[in-house]
Amino acid sequence: MSKPTPLSGFPEWLPPQRMIEQQLLARIARTFELYGFAPLETRAVEPLDQLLRKGETSKEVYVLRRLQDSGGDADLGLHFDLTVPFARFVLENAGRLQFPFRRYQIQKVWRGERPQEGRYREFLQADIDIVDRDTLPFHYDAEMPLVVGDALRGLPIPPVTIMVNNRKVCEGFYRGLGLADPEPVLRAVDKLDKIGPGKVAALLTETAGATDAQAAACLELAAIAAPDASFADRVRALGVTDPLLDEGLDELVRVVDAAAAHSPGLVVADLKIARGLDYYTGTVYETVLAGYESSGSICSGGRYDNLASSGAERFPGVGISIGVSRLLGLLFGRSALTVSRAVPTCVLVALTDEDARPAAGRVAGALRSRGIATEVAPAAAKFGKQIRYAERRGIPFVWFPGADGAADSVKDIRSGEQVDADAAVWQPPAADLLPVVSAAVTAGS
RNA sequence: GUGGUCGUAGCUCAGCUGGUAGAGCACCGGGUUGUGGUCCCGGGGGUCGCGGGUUCAAGUCCCGUCGAUCACCCCA
């Protein structure tokens, strides 16, 4: 068999990277739970009509098919986000849930896009959502960014900025301006940072049917950004009036004010933010990592008032999702994260000869029983080689069983210090008990 | 899905206008008769991503494919 090659878009990390990922995931989940979000996992597949219910994503969905007898499961697809399956789950289990229902979900999702750094076909999202019956109080829109702000700011990563907008602001503004279809306008405005105002204006007249004056007004709106409520007056000063615009501005002010009170500097209102899935109806979030602005959003979401509804039942929701794989892919790409060792092992028990393996095993067992990750040396090689085995993996301690009734001793191979020790009571320093994830000092900015 | 760039040892790379592969680091062994990291000596390792083509001869040219990356699309 020839050497296997990677599959494009399906990243696989090495164990040190996976240890980093697991620690970040554990801390993210912990933060979500501190805010009362309950854990949930949904199946990997959804009926295709559920997945395709909203928007243009059809070409991205991986369809499930059996090799033989392709009739049976032909209408199933892998989910491409966690919100659509969640909406389905809520409808299905509405009778068993208490509302407002807040849950978090950390799972793989799949999208058939062309991969590049930070963009994958299989990736991990850490998602929180809150849904309620009939109506969802708006204060939840303000809570979302605070939760992920807490989660992300607790990690050894560069600072994040959450940019917030509200689709009612854009749609109301465009409508007040006389532009009926907001979609092409949003798409054009979204390119502002990349292609500049001149080309966006040209796009607006070409693809959105805007006059020069309308295009200019759209650009003026898109240029507005502020970390506080001052943006609203600047929008009103543009002279466009529309009930939806007013509603959107009021909502956006509430999000920004709440964030400014809770986490100054975390959230900024930015009226050119317009992307995201097409089921968003109000607040939209997008997040950039300092130093990685050009790599896109690492955390996005928004308010969806119509996603979960069947017949007379309606479950409006708001949610936001951390792109864990993107975040890690970008940071790994610049070697910006390190872990203190490549394996969980804290102690390596050295071996004088194979006959000593049972005794070494008892030492290891005593340490493990007290929560100290321990492995026994693979072979009774020279101690130098056994120490080197530990060193290569970053294992901080080597345990030497005492010869002929002498006391055991344990060596910190970083300092070289070696002391007598008893496996029933010895404790490593707290900082060495578990691998520690930290920002790499050599990381470029 | 469309287009561009790139693909030589585990890593970073060299290899001139085509003449049948090299360095540093890493790794392994020895010096050092079971306590590593320095130093010295020695050693293993590459179907030059893969498959076809042109040629007496291809790492070097052409085509395809896979992978990485960038732009578009879209978005975490």
Coordinates of C-alpha atoms (C1' of nucleotides) in Angstrom, one line a residue:
Chain A
M1 CA 0.0 0.0 0.0
S2 CA 1.4 3.4 -0.9
K3 CA 1.7 6.1 1.6
P4 CA -1.6 7.7 2.5
T5 CA -2.0 11.4 1.8
P6 CA -4.1 13.9 3.6
L7 CA -7.6 14.6 2.6
S8 CA -8.1 18.3 1.6
G9 CA -10.2 20.1 4.1
F10 CA -10.2 17.4 6.7
P11 CA -7.5 18.5 9.2
E12 CA -6.0 16.0 11.7
W13 CA -3.9 17.4 14.5
L14 CA -1.0 15.7 16.2
P15 CA -1.3 14.8 19.9
P16 CA 0.2 18.0 21.3
Q17 CA -2.2 20.1 19.2
R18 CA -5.1 17.8 20.2
M19 CA -4.2 18.4 23.8
I20 CA -4.3 22.1 23.2
E21 CA -7.7 21.7 21.5
Q22 CA -9.1 19.6 24.3
Q23 CA -8.0 22.1 27.0
L24 CA -9.5 25.0 25.1
L25 CA -12.7 23.1 24.5
A26 CA -12.9 22.2 28.2
R27 CA -12.5 25.9 29.2
I28 CA -15.0 27.0 26.6
A29 CA -17.6 24.5 27.8
R30 CA -16.9 25.5 31.4
T31 CA -17.6 29.1 30.6
F32 CA -20.8 28.2 28.8
E33 CA -22.0 26.2 31.8
L34 CA -21.1 29.1 34.1
Y35 CA -23.8 31.0 32.2
G36 CA -26.2 28.1 32.6
F37 CA -26.1 26.7 29.1
A38 CA -27.0 23.0 29.1
P39 CA -25.0 20.5 27.1
L40 CA -26.6 19.0 24.0
E41 CA -25.5 16.8 21.1
T42 CA -27.5 16.2 18.0
R43 CA -27.0 13.6 15.3
A44 CA -24.6 14.3 12.5
V45 CA -27.2 14.1 9.8
E46 CA -30.5 15.8 9.0
P47 CA -33.1 15.3 6.3
L48 CA -32.0 17.2 3.3
D49 CA -35.1 19.3 3.1
Q50 CA -34.4 20.5 6.7
L51 CA -30.9 21.5 5.8
L52 CA -31.9 23.2 2.5
R53 CA -34.9 24.9 4.0
K54 CA -33.0 28.1 4.2
G55 CA -30.9 29.7 1.5
E56 CA -28.3 28.9 -1.0
T57 CA -26.2 26.5 1.0
S58 CA -27.3 23.5 -1.0
K59 CA -24.1 23.1 -2.9
E60 CA -22.1 23.0 0.4
V61 CA -24.1 20.2 1.9
Y62 CA -22.5 16.7 1.9
V63 CA -25.2 14.3 1.0
L64 CA -25.3 10.8 2.6
R65 CA -25.4 7.9 0.3
R66 CA -24.8 4.2 0.7
L67 CA -22.4 2.5 -1.7
Q68 CA -25.0 -0.1 -2.6
D69 CA -28.7 0.3 -2.6
S70 CA -28.5 4.1 -2.9
G71 CA -32.2 4.4 -2.5
G72 CA -32.6 4.2 1.3
D73 CA -30.8 7.2 2.9
A74 CA -30.6 9.3 -0.1
D75 CA -32.3 12.3 1.5
L76 CA -29.9 12.7 4.4
G77 CA -27.1 15.3 4.6
L78 CA -24.4 16.1 7.1
H79 CA -25.2 19.3 9.0
F80 CA -23.3 22.4 8.0
D81 CA -23.9 24.3 11.2
L82 CA -25.3 23.5 14.7
T83 CA -28.2 26.0 14.6
V84 CA -30.4 24.3 12.0
P85 CA -30.2 20.9 13.8
F86 CA -30.9 22.7 17.0
A87 CA -34.0 24.4 15.6
R88 CA -35.2 21.0 14.4
F89 CA -34.4 19.5 17.8
V90 CA -36.4 22.2 19.6
L91 CA -39.4 21.6 17.4
E92 CA -39.2 17.9 17.9
N93 CA -38.8 18.1 21.7
A94 CA -40.7 21.3 22.5
G95 CA -43.0 19.4 24.9
R96 CA -40.1 18.2 27.0
L97 CA -38.1 21.4 27.1
Q98 CA -38.4 24.4 29.5
F99 CA -38.3 27.8 27.8
P100 CA -36.4 29.9 27.5
F101 CA -34.1 27.1 26.6
R102 CA -30.4 27.7 26.6
R103 CA -28.0 25.1 25.4
Y104 CA -24.5 24.7 24.2
Q105 CA -23.3 22.3 21.6
I106 CA -19.7 21.5 20.6
Q107 CA -19.6 19.3 17.4
K108 CA -18.1 18.8 14.0
V109 CA -19.9 20.4 11.0
W110 CA -19.3 19.9 7.3
R111 CA -19.3 22.2 4.4
G112 CA -18.2 21.4 0.8
E113 CA -16.1 24.5 0.3
R114 CA -12.6 25.0 -1.1
P115 CA -10.3 24.7 1.8
Q116 CA -7.5 27.0 2.8
E117 CA -5.8 28.1 6.0
G118 CA -8.6 28.3 8.7
R119 CA -11.2 27.1 6.2
Y120 CA -12.0 23.4 6.3
R121 CA -14.6 21.0 5.1
E122 CA -14.9 19.3 8.4
F123 CA -14.5 21.6 11.4
L124 CA -15.5 22.1 15.0
Q125 CA -17.9 24.7 16.3
A126 CA -18.7 25.6 19.8
D127 CA -22.2 27.0 19.7
I128 CA -24.6 28.6 22.2
D129 CA -28.2 29.4 21.6
I130 CA -31.2 30.6 23.5
V131 CA -34.7 30.0 22.1
D132 CA -38.1 30.9 23.6
R133 CA -41.7 30.3 22.7
D134 CA -43.5 32.9 20.6
T135 CA -41.1 35.7 21.5
L136 CA -37.6 35.9 22.8
P137 CA -36.7 38.9 25.0
F138 CA -34.1 41.1 23.4
H139 CA -31.7 41.2 26.3
Y140 CA -30.5 37.8 25.2
D141 CA -29.1 39.4 22.1
A142 CA -27.0 41.5 24.4
E143 CA -25.9 38.5 26.5
M144 CA -24.5 36.4 23.6
P145 CA -21.4 38.4 23.0
L146 CA -20.6 38.7 26.7
V147 CA -20.6 34.9 27.0
V148 CA -18.2 34.2 24.2
G149 CA -16.2 37.3 25.2
D150 CA -15.7 35.6 28.6
A151 CA -14.9 32.3 27.0
L152 CA -12.4 33.7 24.5
R153 CA -10.7 36.2 26.8
G154 CA -10.0 33.4 29.2
L155 CA -7.9 31.6 26.6
P156 CA -4.2 32.1 25.8
I157 CA -5.0 33.8 22.5
P158 CA -4.8 37.3 21.1
P159 CA -7.6 39.7 22.1
V160 CA -10.8 39.5 20.2
T161 CA -13.2 42.2 19.1
I162 CA -16.9 41.3 18.5
M163 CA -18.4 43.4 15.8
V164 CA -22.2 43.8 16.0
N165 CA -24.7 45.0 13.5
N166 CA -28.5 44.5 13.0
R167 CA -30.1 43.5 9.8
K168 CA -33.1 45.7 10.6
V169 CA -30.7 48.7 10.4
C170 CA -29.5 47.8 7.0
E171 CA -32.7 46.7 5.5
G172 CA -34.6 49.6 7.0
F173 CA -32.0 52.0 5.8
Y174 CA -31.9 50.6 2.3
R175 CA -35.7 50.5 2.2
G176 CA -36.0 54.1 3.4
L177 CA -33.5 54.9 0.6
G178 CA -35.7 53.2 -2.0
L179 CA -33.7 50.0 -2.4
A180 CA -36.1 47.1 -2.1
D181 CA -33.8 44.1 -2.2
P182 CA -31.2 44.2 0.6
E183 CA -29.3 41.0 -0.3
P184 CA -27.1 42.4 -3.2
V185 CA -26.5 45.6 -1.2
L186 CA -25.3 43.6 1.8
R187 CA -23.0 41.5 -0.4
A188 CA -21.5 44.6 -2.0
V189 CA -21.1 46.5 1.2
D190 CA -19.4 43.5 2.8
K191 CA -16.5 43.8 0.4
L192 CA -15.7 47.4 1.6
D193 CA -12.6 46.5 3.4
K194 CA -11.2 44.4 0.6
I195 CA -12.0 46.4 -2.6
G196 CA -12.6 49.9 -1.2
P197 CA -15.5 52.3 -1.5
G198 CA -15.1 53.2 -5.1
K199 CA -15.5 49.6 -6.3
V200 CA -18.3 49.0 -3.8
A201 CA -20.2 51.9 -5.2
A202 CA -19.7 50.5 -8.7
L203 CA -21.0 47.1 -7.5
L204 CA -24.0 48.7 -5.9
T205 CA -25.0 50.4 -9.1
E206 CA -24.4 47.3 -11.2
T207 CA -25.7 44.5 -9.0
A208 CA -28.2 46.2 -6.7
G209 CA -29.7 48.7 -9.1
A210 CA -28.7 51.7 -7.0
T211 CA -28.3 55.2 -8.2
D212 CA -25.1 57.0 -7.5
A213 CA -26.8 58.9 -4.6
Q214 CA -28.2 55.6 -3.1
A215 CA -24.8 54.0 -3.4
A216 CA -23.1 56.9 -1.7
A217 CA -25.7 56.7 1.2
C218 CA -25.0 53.0 1.6
L219 CA -21.3 53.7 1.8
E220 CA -21.9 56.4 4.4
L221 CA -23.9 54.0 6.5
A222 CA -21.2 51.3 6.2
A223 CA -18.5 53.7 7.3
I224 CA -20.1 54.1 10.7
A225 CA -18.6 52.2 13.6
A226 CA -18.4 53.0 17.3
P227 CA -17.7 51.2 20.6
D228 CA -20.7 53.0 22.1
A229 CA -24.2 54.2 21.3
S230 CA -22.9 57.3 19.4
F231 CA -23.3 55.5 16.1
A232 CA -27.1 55.9 16.3
D233 CA -27.0 59.6 16.0
R234 CA -24.6 59.4 13.1
V235 CA -27.0 57.1 11.3
R236 CA -30.0 59.4 12.0
A237 CA -27.9 62.3 10.7
L238 CA -27.9 60.7 7.3
G239 CA -31.6 61.7 7.0
V240 CA -33.0 58.3 6.0
T241 CA -36.2 57.4 7.9
D242 CA -37.9 54.0 8.2
P243 CA -39.7 52.3 11.0
L244 CA -37.5 49.2 10.7
L245 CA -34.4 51.3 10.8
D246 CA -35.5 52.9 14.1
E247 CA -36.3 49.5 15.5
G248 CA -32.9 48.2 14.5
L249 CA -31.0 51.1 15.9
D250 CA -32.8 50.8 19.3
E251 CA -31.8 47.1 19.4
L252 CA -28.2 47.7 18.4
V253 CA -27.9 50.4 21.0
R254 CA -29.0 48.0 23.7
V255 CA -26.4 45.4 22.7
V256 CA -23.6 47.9 22.7
D257 CA -24.6 49.6 25.9
A258 CA -24.8 46.3 27.7
A259 CA -21.4 45.2 26.4
A260 CA -19.8 48.5 27.3
A261 CA -21.0 48.1 30.9
H262 CA -19.9 44.5 31.2
S263 CA -16.7 44.2 29.1
P264 CA -15.4 47.5 27.9
G265 CA -13.6 47.2 24.5
L266 CA -15.1 43.8 23.7
V267 CA -17.9 44.9 21.4
V268 CA -18.1 47.5 18.7
A269 CA -21.1 48.4 16.6
D270 CA -20.0 48.2 13.0
L271 CA -22.6 48.9 10.4
K272 CA -20.7 47.2 7.5
I273 CA -21.0 43.8 9.2
A274 CA -23.6 42.0 7.2
R275 CA -22.5 38.5 6.5
G276 CA -23.6 35.3 8.1
L277 CA -26.2 32.7 7.4
D278 CA -29.3 34.0 5.7
Y279 CA -31.7 33.0 8.4
Y280 CA -30.6 35.9 10.6
T281 CA -33.3 38.5 11.0
G282 CA -31.9 41.0 13.5
T283 CA -28.7 41.2 15.5
V284 CA -25.6 39.8 13.7
Y285 CA -22.2 39.1 15.3
E286 CA -18.8 38.7 13.8
T287 CA -15.5 38.4 15.6
V288 CA -11.9 39.1 14.6
L289 CA -8.8 38.0 16.4
A290 CA -6.1 40.7 16.8
G291 CA -3.4 40.1 14.3
Y292 CA -5.5 37.8 12.2
E293 CA -8.1 40.3 10.9
S294 CA -7.7 39.2 7.3
S295 CA -8.5 35.6 8.1
G296 CA -12.1 36.3 8.7
S297 CA -14.4 35.8 11.6
I298 CA -13.6 33.2 14.3
C299 CA -17.0 33.5 16.0
S300 CA -20.3 34.5 14.4
G301 CA -24.0 34.3 14.9
G302 CA -27.2 36.3 15.2
R303 CA -30.8 36.5 15.9
Y304 CA -33.2 34.2 14.0
D305 CA -36.9 34.8 14.5
N306 CA -38.3 32.3 11.9
L307 CA -35.9 29.4 11.9
A308 CA -37.8 27.1 14.3
S309 CA -41.5 27.2 13.5
S310 CA -44.1 24.8 12.5
G311 CA -47.8 25.7 12.1
A312 CA -48.8 28.1 14.8
E313 CA -45.7 27.3 16.9
R314 CA -42.8 29.7 16.8
F315 CA -39.5 29.5 18.6
P316 CA -37.4 32.6 17.9
G317 CA -33.7 32.3 18.9
V318 CA -30.4 33.9 19.1
G319 CA -27.0 32.3 19.0
I320 CA -23.3 32.5 18.4
S321 CA -20.8 30.0 17.4
I322 CA -17.0 29.8 18.0
G323 CA -15.1 28.5 15.0
V324 CA -12.8 26.3 17.1
S325 CA -11.0 24.7 14.1
R326 CA -10.5 28.0 12.4
L327 CA -9.2 29.6 15.5
L328 CA -6.8 26.7 16.1
G329 CA -5.8 26.4 12.5
L330 CA -4.8 30.0 12.4
L331 CA -2.9 29.9 15.6
F332 CA -1.1 26.6 14.8
G333 CA -0.2 28.1 11.5
R334 CA 1.9 30.7 13.3
S335 CA 3.0 28.4 16.1
A336 CA 1.2 30.7 18.5
L337 CA 0.2 28.1 21.0
T338 CA 2.4 25.7 23.0
V339 CA 1.8 23.0 25.5
S340 CA 4.3 22.2 28.2
R341 CA 4.7 18.6 27.1
A342 CA 3.7 16.4 24.2
V343 CA 2.1 13.7 26.3
P344 CA -0.1 13.7 29.4
T345 CA 2.6 11.8 31.4
C346 CA 4.0 13.6 34.4
V347 CA 6.3 10.8 35.7
L348 CA 8.4 8.1 33.9
V349 CA 9.3 5.2 36.1
A350 CA 12.8 4.0 35.1
L351 CA 13.6 0.4 34.8
T352 CA 16.9 -1.3 35.9
D353 CA 16.0 -4.6 34.3
E354 CA 12.9 -6.4 33.0
D355 CA 12.6 -8.3 36.3
A356 CA 11.9 -5.0 37.9
R357 CA 8.9 -4.2 35.7
P358 CA 6.3 -5.5 38.3
A359 CA 7.8 -3.3 41.0
A360 CA 7.9 -0.3 38.6
G361 CA 4.3 -1.0 37.8
R362 CA 3.4 -0.8 41.5
V363 CA 5.2 2.6 41.8
A364 CA 3.2 3.8 38.7
G365 CA 0.0 2.5 40.2
A366 CA 0.6 4.3 43.5
L367 CA 1.2 7.6 41.7
R368 CA -1.8 7.1 39.3
S369 CA -4.1 6.4 42.2
R370 CA -3.4 9.9 43.4
G371 CA -4.0 11.4 40.0
I372 CA -0.4 11.6 38.8
A373 CA -0.1 10.5 35.1
T374 CA 2.6 7.9 35.0
E375 CA 4.1 5.5 32.6
V376 CA 6.8 2.9 32.9
A377 CA 9.9 3.1 30.7
P378 CA 9.6 1.0 27.5
A379 CA 12.8 -0.9 28.1
A380 CA 15.5 -1.4 30.7
A381 CA 18.0 0.7 28.8
K382 CA 20.8 2.8 30.2
F383 CA 19.4 5.5 32.5
G384 CA 20.7 8.1 30.1
K385 CA 18.4 6.7 27.4
Q386 CA 15.5 6.5 29.7
I387 CA 15.9 10.1 30.8
R388 CA 16.2 11.0 27.1
Y389 CA 12.9 9.2 26.4
A390 CA 11.3 11.5 29.0
E391 CA 13.0 14.6 27.7
R392 CA 11.9 14.1 24.1
R393 CA 8.3 14.0 25.3
G394 CA 8.6 16.8 27.8
I395 CA 7.9 14.4 30.7
P396 CA 9.2 16.4 33.7
F397 CA 10.0 13.7 36.2
V398 CA 11.9 10.4 36.1
W399 CA 11.4 8.0 39.0
F400 CA 14.3 5.8 40.0
P401 CA 13.4 2.7 42.2
G402 CA 15.9 2.4 45.0
A403 CA 18.3 -0.5 44.6
D404 CA 18.5 -3.2 47.4
G405 CA 16.0 -1.6 49.8
A406 CA 17.3 1.9 49.3
A407 CA 14.8 4.7 49.1
D408 CA 13.3 5.5 45.7
S409 CA 14.2 8.9 44.2
V410 CA 12.7 11.2 41.7
K411 CA 14.5 13.6 39.4
D412 CA 13.3 16.8 37.8
I413 CA 15.1 16.4 34.5
R414 CA 14.8 20.1 33.7
S415 CA 16.7 21.2 36.8
G416 CA 18.6 18.0 37.3
E417 CA 17.6 18.0 41.0
Q418 CA 17.0 14.5 42.4
V419 CA 15.5 13.8 45.8
D420 CA 14.4 10.7 47.7
A421 CA 10.7 10.1 47.4
D422 CA 7.9 7.8 48.4
A423 CA 5.4 6.9 45.7
A424 CA 2.6 6.9 48.4
V425 CA 3.0 10.5 49.2
W426 CA 5.2 12.4 46.7
Q427 CA 3.5 15.2 44.8
P428 CA 4.7 17.1 41.8
P429 CA 4.4 20.9 41.9
A430 CA 0.9 21.8 41.0
A431 CA 2.1 23.5 37.8
D432 CA 3.5 20.1 36.6
L433 CA 0.6 17.9 37.3
L434 CA -1.1 18.5 34.0
P435 CA 0.2 19.8 30.6
V436 CA -0.1 23.5 30.5
V437 CA -1.3 25.4 27.4
S438 CA 0.1 28.9 26.8
A439 CA 0.7 31.4 24.2
A440 CA 4.1 30.8 22.5
V441 CA 6.6 33.6 23.2
T442 CA 8.0 33.3 19.7
A443 CA 4.6 33.9 18.1
G444 CA 4.7 36.6 15.4
S445 CA 2.1 39.3 15.6
Chain B
rG1 C1' -17.2 25.0 -7.7
rU2 C1' -13.5 28.6 -10.8
rG3 C1' -8.6 30.6 -11.4
rG4 C1' -3.1 31.6 -9.8
rU5 C1' 1.3 29.9 -7.0
rC6 C1' 3.9 26.0 -4.8
rG7 C1' 5.2 20.4 -3.6
rU8 C1' 13.3 17.5 -3.1
rA9 C1' 15.3 13.3 3.8
rG10 C1' 11.4 14.1 10.1
rC11 C1' 12.3 19.9 9.6
rU12 C1' 14.5 24.3 6.8
rC13 C1' 16.3 24.3 2.2
rA14 C1' 20.4 23.7 -2.2
rG15 C1' 20.5 21.2 -6.9
rC16 C1' 23.3 26.3 -13.0
rU17 C1' 20.8 26.3 -19.9
rG18 C1' 17.6 18.4 -18.8
rG19 C1' 23.2 14.2 -17.8
rU20 C1' 20.5 9.0 -13.3
rA21 C1' 20.4 13.4 -5.5
rG22 C1' 23.2 17.1 -1.4
rA23 C1' 23.7 20.5 3.3
rG24 C1' 22.4 22.0 8.2
rC25 C1' 19.4 20.6 12.1
rA26 C1' 16.8 16.2 13.9
rC27 C1' 17.3 10.8 14.5
rC28 C1' 20.3 6.1 15.6
rG29 C1' 25.1 3.9 17.4
rG30 C1' 29.9 4.5 19.7
rG31 C1' 33.5 7.5 22.8
rU32 C1' 30.9 7.5 28.3
rU33 C1' 30.3 -0.3 31.9
rG34 C1' 22.7 2.3 33.2
rU35 C1' 21.5 9.4 35.3
rG36 C1' 20.3 12.9 29.5
rG37 C1' 21.1 17.8 27.5
rU38 C1' 28.0 20.0 25.6
rC39 C1' 31.9 17.9 22.5
rC40 C1' 34.2 14.1 19.2
rC41 C1' 33.6 9.9 15.8
rG42 C1' 30.5 6.9 12.9
rG43 C1' 25.6 5.5 10.8
rG44 C1' 20.6 5.0 8.8
rG45 C1' 17.1 7.5 6.0
rG46 C1' 14.5 10.2 -0.3
rU47 C1' 10.2 5.4 -6.2
rC48 C1' 12.7 14.1 -5.9
rG49 C1' 3.7 14.2 -3.9
rC50 C1' 1.6 10.5 -7.4
rG51 C1' 0.6 8.9 -12.7
rG52 C1' 1.5 9.5 -17.7
rG53 C1' 4.2 11.9 -21.9
rU54 C1' 8.6 14.2 -24.6
rU55 C1' 14.0 12.7 -24.7
rC56 C1' 19.6 8.5 -25.6
rA57 C1' 18.8 10.7 -20.7
rA58 C1' 13.8 14.4 -16.4
rG59 C1' 14.2 16.5 -9.6
rU60 C1' 14.8 19.8 -13.9
rC61 C1' 10.3 20.2 -19.9
rC62 C1' 4.7 19.0 -21.0
rC63 C1' -0.2 16.9 -19.4
rG64 C1' -3.2 14.9 -15.7
rU65 C1' -4.0 14.1 -10.6
rC66 C1' -3.5 14.7 -5.2
rG67 C1' -2.0 18.0 -1.4
rA68 C1' -0.7 23.1 0.6
rU69 C1' -1.7 28.1 -0.1
rC70 C1' -3.9 32.6 -2.3
rA71 C1' -8.0 35.1 -4.8
rC72 C1' -13.2 34.5 -6.2
rC73 C1' -17.7 32.3 -4.1
rC74 C1' -19.3 31.6 0.6
rC75 C1' -18.5 31.5 5.5
rA76 C1' -16.5 29.2 11.4

